[in-house]
CSV table of C-alpha atoms and ligand atoms in Angstrom, one decimal:
chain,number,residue,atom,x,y,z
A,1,UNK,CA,96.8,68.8,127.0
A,2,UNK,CA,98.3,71.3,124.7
A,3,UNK,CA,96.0,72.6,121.5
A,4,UNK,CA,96.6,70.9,118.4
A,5,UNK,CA,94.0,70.5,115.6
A,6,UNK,CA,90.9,69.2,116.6
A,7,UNK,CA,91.2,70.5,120.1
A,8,UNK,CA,87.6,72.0,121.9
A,9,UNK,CA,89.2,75.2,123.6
A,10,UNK,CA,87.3,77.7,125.2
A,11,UNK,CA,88.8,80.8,126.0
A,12,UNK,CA,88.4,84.6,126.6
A,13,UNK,CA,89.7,87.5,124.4
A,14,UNK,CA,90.3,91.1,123.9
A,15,UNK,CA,90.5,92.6,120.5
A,16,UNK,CA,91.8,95.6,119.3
A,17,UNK,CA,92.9,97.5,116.0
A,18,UNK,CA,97.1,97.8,116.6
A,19,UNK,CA,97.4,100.4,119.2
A,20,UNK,CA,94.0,101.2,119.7
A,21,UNK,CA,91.1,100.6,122.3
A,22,UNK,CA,89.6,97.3,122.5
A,23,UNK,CA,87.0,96.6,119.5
A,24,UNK,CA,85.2,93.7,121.4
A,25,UNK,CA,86.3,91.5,124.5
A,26,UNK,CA,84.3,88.7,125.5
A,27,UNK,CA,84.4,89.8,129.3
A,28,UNK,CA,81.8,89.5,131.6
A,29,UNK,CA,80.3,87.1,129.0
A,30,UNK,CA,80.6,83.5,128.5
A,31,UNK,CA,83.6,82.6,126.7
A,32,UNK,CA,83.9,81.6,123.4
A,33,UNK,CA,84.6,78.2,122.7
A,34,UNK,CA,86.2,76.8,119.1
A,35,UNK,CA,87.4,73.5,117.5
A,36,UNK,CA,91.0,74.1,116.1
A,37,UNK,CA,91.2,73.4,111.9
A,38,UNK,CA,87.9,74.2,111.2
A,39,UNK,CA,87.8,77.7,110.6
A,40,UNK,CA,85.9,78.6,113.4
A,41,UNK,CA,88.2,81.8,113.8
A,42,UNK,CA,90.2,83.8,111.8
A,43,UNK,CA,93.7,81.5,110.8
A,44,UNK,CA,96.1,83.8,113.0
A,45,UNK,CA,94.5,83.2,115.9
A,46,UNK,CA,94.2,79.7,115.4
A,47,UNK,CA,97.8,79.2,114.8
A,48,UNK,CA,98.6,81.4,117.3
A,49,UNK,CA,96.6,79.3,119.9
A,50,UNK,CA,98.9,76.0,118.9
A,51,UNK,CA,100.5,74.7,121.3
A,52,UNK,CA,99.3,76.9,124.0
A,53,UNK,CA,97.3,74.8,127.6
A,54,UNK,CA,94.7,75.8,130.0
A,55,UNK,CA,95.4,78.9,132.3
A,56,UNK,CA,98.0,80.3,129.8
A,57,UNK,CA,97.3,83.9,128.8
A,58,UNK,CA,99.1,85.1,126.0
A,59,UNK,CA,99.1,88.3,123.2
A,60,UNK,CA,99.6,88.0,119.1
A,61,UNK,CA,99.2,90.5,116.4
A,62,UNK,CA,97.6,89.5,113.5
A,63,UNK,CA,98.2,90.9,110.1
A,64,UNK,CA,94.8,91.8,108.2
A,65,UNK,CA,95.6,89.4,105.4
A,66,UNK,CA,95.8,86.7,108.8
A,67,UNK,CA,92.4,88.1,110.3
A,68,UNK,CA,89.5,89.3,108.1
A,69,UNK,CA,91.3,89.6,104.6
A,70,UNK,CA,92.4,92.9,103.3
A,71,UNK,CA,89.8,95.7,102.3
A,72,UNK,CA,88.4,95.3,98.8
A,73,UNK,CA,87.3,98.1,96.5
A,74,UNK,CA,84.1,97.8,94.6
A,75,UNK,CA,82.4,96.1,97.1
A,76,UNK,CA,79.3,98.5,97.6
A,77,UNK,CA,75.7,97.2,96.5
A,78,UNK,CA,72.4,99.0,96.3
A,79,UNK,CA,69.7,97.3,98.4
A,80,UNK,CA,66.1,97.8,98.2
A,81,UNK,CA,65.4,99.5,101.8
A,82,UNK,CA,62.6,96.9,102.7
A,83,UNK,CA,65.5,93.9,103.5
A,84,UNK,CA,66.3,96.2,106.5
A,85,UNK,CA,63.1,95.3,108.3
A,86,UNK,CA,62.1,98.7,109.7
A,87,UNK,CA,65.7,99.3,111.1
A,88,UNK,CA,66.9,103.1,112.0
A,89,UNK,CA,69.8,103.2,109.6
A,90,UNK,CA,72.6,105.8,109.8
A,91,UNK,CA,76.1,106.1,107.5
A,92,UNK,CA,78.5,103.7,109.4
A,93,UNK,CA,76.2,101.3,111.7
A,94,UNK,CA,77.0,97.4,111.2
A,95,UNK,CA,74.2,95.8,110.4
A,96,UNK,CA,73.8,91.8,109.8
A,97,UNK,CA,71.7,91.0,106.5
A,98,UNK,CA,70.2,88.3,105.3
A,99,UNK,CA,71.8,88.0,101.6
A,100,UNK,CA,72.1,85.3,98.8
A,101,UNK,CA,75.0,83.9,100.6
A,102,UNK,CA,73.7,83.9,104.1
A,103,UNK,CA,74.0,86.3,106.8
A,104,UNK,CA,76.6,88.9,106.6
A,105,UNK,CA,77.6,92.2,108.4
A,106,UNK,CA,77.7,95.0,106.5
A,107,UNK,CA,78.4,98.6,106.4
A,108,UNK,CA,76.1,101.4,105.8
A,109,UNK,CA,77.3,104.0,103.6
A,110,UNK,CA,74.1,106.1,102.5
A,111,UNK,CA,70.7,105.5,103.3
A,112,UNK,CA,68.2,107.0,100.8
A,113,UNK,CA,64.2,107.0,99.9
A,114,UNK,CA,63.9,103.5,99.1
A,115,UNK,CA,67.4,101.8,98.6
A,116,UNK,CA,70.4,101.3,101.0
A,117,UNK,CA,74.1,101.9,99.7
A,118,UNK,CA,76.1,99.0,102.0
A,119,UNK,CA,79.9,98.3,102.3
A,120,UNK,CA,80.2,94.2,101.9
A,121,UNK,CA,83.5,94.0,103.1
A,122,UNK,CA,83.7,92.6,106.7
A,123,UNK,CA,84.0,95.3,109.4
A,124,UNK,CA,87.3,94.5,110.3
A,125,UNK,CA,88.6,94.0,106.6
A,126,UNK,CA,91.8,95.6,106.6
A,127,UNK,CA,92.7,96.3,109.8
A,128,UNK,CA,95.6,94.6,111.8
A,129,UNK,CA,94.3,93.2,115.0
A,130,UNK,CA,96.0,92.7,118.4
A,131,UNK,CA,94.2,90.0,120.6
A,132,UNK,CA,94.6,89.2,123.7
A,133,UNK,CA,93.8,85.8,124.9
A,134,UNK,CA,93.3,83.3,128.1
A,135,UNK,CA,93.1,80.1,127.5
A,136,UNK,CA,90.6,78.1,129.8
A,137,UNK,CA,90.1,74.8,128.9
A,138,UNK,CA,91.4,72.2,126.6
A,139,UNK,CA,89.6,68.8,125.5
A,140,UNK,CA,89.6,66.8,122.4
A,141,UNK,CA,86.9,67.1,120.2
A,142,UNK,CA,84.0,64.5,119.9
A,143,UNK,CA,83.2,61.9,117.0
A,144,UNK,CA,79.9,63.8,116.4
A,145,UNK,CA,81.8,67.6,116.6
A,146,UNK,CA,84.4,66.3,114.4
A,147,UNK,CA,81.3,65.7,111.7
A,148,UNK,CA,79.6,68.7,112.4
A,149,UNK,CA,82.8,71.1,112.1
A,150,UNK,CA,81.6,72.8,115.2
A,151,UNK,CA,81.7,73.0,119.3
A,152,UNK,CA,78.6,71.3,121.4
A,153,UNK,CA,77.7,71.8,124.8
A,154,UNK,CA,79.2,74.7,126.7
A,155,UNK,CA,79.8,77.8,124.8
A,156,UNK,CA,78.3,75.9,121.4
A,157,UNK,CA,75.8,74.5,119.6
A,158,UNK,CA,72.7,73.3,121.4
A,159,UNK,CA,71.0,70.8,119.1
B,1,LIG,ZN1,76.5,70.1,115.6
């Protein structure tokens, strides 16, 4: 079957900044598996997966404002050191905190006595992206996945 919304894909992908080195590929690891229209990915990937079967292997370039939304200034916050948990923090390292509005990874910009200056735009805010993708399987998505908004079983949620 060919993806549409709704579709349970699994797949394997490469990304990279436009003309760059790869950022994060997913092999040798288990592949990542998604339901289309839920926002489980960034929107240019999904629409660029439309379509597209099992076994096809494909590349797209995604515009920032299609990946992880452009860079936006202002976005630095003080935090009180102790929300780190005893990390080793250096200017530039990604960390994931725990914040107000759930987990999110963040940016270190200036690590001081007892407060953290962090970047809260996503990583990859900003940049254009080049994926490349192989498509493995393709199966409709479940009654229960449908309500949940997310992938069980293989490459999801366990629960
Ligand atoms: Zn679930």
């Amino acid at each position: 079957m060919n993806i549409e919304k709704n579709s349970v894909v699994r797949f394997h992908y490469t990304v990279s900044e436009a003309g760059q080195e790869p950022i994060e590929s997913s092999d040798g690891r288990e592949p990542l598996a998604i339901m289309v229209g839920h926002g489980n990915i960034i929107p240019g990937l999904e629409q660029a997966m439309e379509g597209k079967a099992a076994g096809d292997r494909f590349e797209v370039d995604v515009p920032a404002a299609q990946a992880y939304g452009e860079r936006r200034e202002g976005m630095t916050q003080r935090v009180p050191k102790k929300h780190f948990e005893g990390q080793l923090l250096q200017p530039g390292m990604q960390v994931v905190l725990n914040t107000n509005f759930g987990q999110r990874a963040v940016t270190i910009q200036k690590v001081g006595m007892t407060v953290v200056d962090v970047d809260l735009n996503h990583p990859m805010a900003g940049k254009d992206l080049h994926f490349a993708i192989e498509i493995l399987d393709v199966r409709e998505a479940s009654a229960e996945e449908l309500e949940h908004g997310h992938v069980h079983g293989e490459g999801g949620h366990h629960h």
